[in-house]
Amino acid sequence: MLEANKLGALGVMISDRMEDALQGLSPSAAALLSTLHFKPGTTASQLADICAIKQPTAVRLIDGLERRELIVRQAQEGRMIPLVVTSKGHEVIKALQTARLAAMETLLAPLENDERAQFAKLLDRILAGATTNRAFARTTCRLCEHDLCAPGCCPIGNRASELEADTQSISQPN
């Protein structure tokens, strides 16, 4: 129980530092912008799913990001309207990512190199153990700096892929 309590306190510290790093954006708006930065052409409905918000909320946030000239709506394709980040938006998200990673580095600073390596292994186990499917992975990683996660190194993405492979092998007859 004490470890769970300490983990909760760490969660509060992380949340507080993340809020400071969001460049004046709400967590949901930052997640929308970050997702579009790495997945241009995503629609409002897709963003709502990834960011774990209601579709009307996503549209309201998109309107705000568009007013700030951080994103633009592309030409409608059928019933879908793809969204992309502007140059100004890319600058904002890069600054946000830099601030986010710097804020997390301050929490890791007290650890020696060997302790950081041990912590990273334990963190990977916790993250993989909590991952339940690909949708969970997308939602959990909505603010991640995806360029840092080379294929095969993200415990969340790896676990989601394992779960998908398990599901496919079960559903395919021998």
Short mmCIF file of C-alpha atoms in Angstrom, two decimals:
data_model
loop_
_atom_site.label_atom_id
_atom_site.label_comp_id
_atom_site.label_asym_id
_atom_site.label_seq_id
_atom_site.Cartn_x
_atom_site.Cartn_y
_atom_site.Cartn_z
CA MET A 1 0.00 0.00 0.00
CA LEU A 2 2.83 2.42 0.78
CA GLU A 3 4.28 1.93 -2.73
CA ALA A 4 0.88 2.66 -4.28
CA ASN A 5 0.59 5.82 -2.19
CA LYS A 6 4.06 6.94 -3.29
CA LEU A 7 3.20 6.15 -6.91
CA GLY A 8 0.12 8.37 -6.54
CA ALA A 9 2.28 11.20 -5.23
CA LEU A 10 4.62 10.76 -8.21
CA GLY A 11 1.57 10.89 -10.49
CA VAL A 12 0.59 14.24 -8.99
CA MET A 13 4.12 15.58 -9.49
CA ILE A 14 4.12 14.40 -13.09
CA SER A 15 0.68 15.92 -13.73
CA ASP A 16 1.68 19.27 -12.23
CA ARG A 17 4.89 19.46 -14.25
CA MET A 18 3.09 18.38 -17.42
CA GLU A 19 0.54 21.15 -16.97
CA ASP A 20 3.35 23.70 -16.72
CA ALA A 21 4.94 22.30 -19.92
CA LEU A 22 1.82 22.52 -22.11
CA GLN A 23 2.55 26.00 -23.46
CA GLY A 24 -0.81 27.36 -22.29
CA LEU A 25 -2.81 24.59 -23.98
CA SER A 26 -5.23 22.34 -22.14
CA PRO A 27 -4.07 18.71 -21.91
CA SER A 28 -6.71 17.74 -24.49
CA ALA A 29 -5.76 20.52 -26.93
CA ALA A 30 -2.08 19.61 -26.55
CA ALA A 31 -2.94 15.96 -27.21
CA LEU A 32 -4.88 16.89 -30.36
CA LEU A 33 -2.02 19.02 -31.63
CA SER A 34 0.59 16.39 -30.79
CA THR A 35 -1.41 13.63 -32.47
CA LEU A 36 -1.81 15.73 -35.63
CA HIS A 37 1.91 16.53 -35.57
CA PHE A 38 2.72 12.83 -35.83
CA LYS A 39 -0.39 11.72 -37.76
CA PRO A 40 -1.32 14.45 -40.26
CA GLY A 41 -4.69 14.00 -41.93
CA THR A 42 -6.40 12.64 -38.82
CA THR A 43 -10.08 13.58 -38.53
CA ALA A 44 -12.00 15.06 -35.60
CA SER A 45 -13.64 11.71 -34.82
CA GLN A 46 -10.30 9.89 -34.87
CA LEU A 47 -8.76 12.55 -32.65
CA ALA A 48 -11.63 12.28 -30.18
CA ASP A 49 -11.00 8.52 -29.90
CA ILE A 50 -7.22 8.87 -29.52
CA CYS A 51 -7.50 11.71 -27.00
CA ALA A 52 -10.30 10.03 -25.02
CA ILE A 53 -12.70 12.95 -25.36
CA LYS A 54 -16.19 13.34 -26.82
CA GLN A 55 -16.44 14.27 -30.50
CA PRO A 56 -18.15 17.66 -29.81
CA THR A 57 -15.32 18.51 -27.40
CA ALA A 58 -12.77 17.60 -30.07
CA VAL A 59 -14.51 19.88 -32.59
CA ARG A 60 -14.52 22.76 -30.07
CA LEU A 61 -10.80 22.25 -29.39
CA ILE A 62 -10.06 22.00 -33.11
CA ASP A 63 -11.90 25.30 -33.66
CA GLY A 64 -9.71 26.91 -30.99
CA LEU A 65 -6.50 25.49 -32.44
CA GLU A 66 -7.58 26.68 -35.88
CA ARG A 67 -8.29 30.22 -34.55
CA ARG A 68 -4.77 30.24 -33.10
CA GLU A 69 -3.50 29.20 -36.57
CA LEU A 70 -1.96 26.00 -35.20
CA ILE A 71 -3.97 23.65 -37.44
CA VAL A 72 -6.00 23.86 -40.65
CA ARG A 73 -8.86 21.84 -42.04
CA GLN A 74 -8.12 20.24 -45.39
CA ALA A 75 -10.59 19.79 -48.25
CA GLN A 76 -13.47 17.52 -47.33
CA GLU A 77 -13.08 13.89 -48.48
CA GLY A 78 -16.55 12.39 -48.50
CA ARG A 79 -17.83 12.95 -44.99
CA MET A 80 -14.33 13.33 -43.54
CA ILE A 81 -12.34 16.53 -43.07
CA PRO A 82 -8.64 15.77 -42.55
CA LEU A 83 -6.68 18.12 -40.30
CA VAL A 84 -3.02 19.15 -40.48
CA VAL A 85 -0.69 21.19 -38.31
CA THR A 86 0.58 24.55 -39.61
CA SER A 87 4.21 25.66 -39.43
CA LYS A 88 3.33 27.68 -36.34
CA GLY A 89 1.65 24.59 -34.85
CA HIS A 90 4.74 22.47 -35.48
CA GLU A 91 6.84 25.07 -33.66
CA VAL A 92 4.43 25.03 -30.70
CA ILE A 93 4.38 21.23 -30.46
CA LYS A 94 8.18 21.02 -30.68
CA ALA A 95 8.47 23.56 -27.86
CA LEU A 96 5.83 21.67 -25.88
CA GLN A 97 7.69 18.36 -26.34
CA THR A 98 10.99 19.96 -25.30
CA ALA A 99 9.37 21.45 -22.17
CA ARG A 100 7.58 18.16 -21.39
CA LEU A 101 10.76 16.09 -21.61
CA ALA A 102 12.75 18.67 -19.61
CA ALA A 103 10.09 18.59 -16.89
CA MET A 104 10.29 14.79 -16.70
CA GLU A 105 14.10 14.93 -16.67
CA THR A 106 13.96 17.03 -13.47
CA LEU A 107 12.15 14.13 -11.78
CA LEU A 108 14.78 11.64 -12.97
CA ALA A 109 17.74 13.88 -12.08
CA PRO A 110 18.29 12.45 -8.55
CA LEU A 111 18.91 8.97 -9.97
CA GLU A 112 22.41 7.69 -10.76
CA ASN A 113 22.94 6.05 -14.18
CA ASP A 114 22.56 2.50 -12.86
CA GLU A 115 19.42 3.50 -10.93
CA ARG A 116 17.97 5.10 -14.07
CA ALA A 117 18.60 1.90 -16.02
CA GLN A 118 16.91 -0.16 -13.31
CA PHE A 119 14.00 2.31 -13.14
CA ALA A 120 13.63 2.16 -16.95
CA LYS A 121 13.34 -1.63 -16.84
CA LEU A 122 10.72 -1.50 -14.09
CA LEU A 123 8.85 1.29 -15.87
CA ASP A 124 8.78 -0.78 -19.07
CA ARG A 125 7.26 -3.71 -17.12
CA ILE A 126 4.62 -1.48 -15.53
CA LEU A 127 3.69 0.16 -18.84
CA ALA A 128 3.54 -3.13 -20.75
CA GLY A 129 1.56 -4.78 -17.95
CA ALA A 130 -1.05 -2.02 -18.02
CA THR A 131 -1.50 -2.11 -21.81
CA THR A 132 -4.71 -3.84 -22.88
CA ASN A 133 -5.03 -3.08 -26.61
CA ARG A 134 -3.97 -0.77 -29.47
CA ALA A 135 -6.63 1.85 -28.66
CA PHE A 136 -5.31 2.02 -25.08
CA ALA A 137 -1.78 2.42 -26.48
CA ARG A 138 -2.81 5.32 -28.73
CA THR A 139 -4.64 7.06 -25.91
CA THR A 140 -1.82 6.55 -23.41
CA CYS A 141 0.84 7.83 -25.83
CA ARG A 142 -1.14 10.85 -27.02
CA LEU A 143 1.44 13.31 -25.65
CA CYS A 144 4.54 11.20 -26.31
CA GLU A 145 7.44 12.35 -28.44
CA HIS A 146 6.98 9.58 -31.02
CA ASP A 147 10.31 10.29 -32.72
CA LEU A 148 12.04 8.97 -29.57
CA CYS A 149 10.35 5.58 -29.82
CA ALA A 150 12.16 3.64 -32.49
CA PRO A 151 10.33 0.51 -33.63
CA GLY A 152 10.52 -2.13 -30.94
CA CYS A 153 11.54 0.12 -28.02
CA CYS A 154 8.14 1.30 -26.74
CA PRO A 155 6.80 -1.11 -24.11
CA ILE A 156 3.24 0.06 -24.72
CA GLY A 157 3.41 -0.31 -28.50
CA ASN A 158 5.21 -3.64 -28.21
CA ARG A 159 2.58 -5.03 -25.87
CA ALA A 160 -0.24 -3.78 -28.09
CA SER A 161 1.40 -5.55 -31.04
CA GLU A 162 1.75 -8.76 -29.00
CA LEU A 163 -1.92 -8.62 -28.07
CA GLU A 164 -2.91 -8.05 -31.71
CA ALA A 165 -0.76 -11.00 -32.81
CA ASP A 166 -2.32 -13.20 -30.13
CA THR A 167 -5.81 -12.20 -31.28
CA GLN A 168 -4.95 -12.89 -34.93
CA SER A 169 -3.47 -16.32 -34.18
CA ILE A 170 -6.58 -17.29 -32.19
CA SER A 171 -8.97 -16.11 -34.91
CA GLN A 172 -7.15 -17.87 -37.77
CA PRO A 173 -7.92 -21.58 -38.21
CA ASN A 174 -5.02 -24.00 -38.49
#
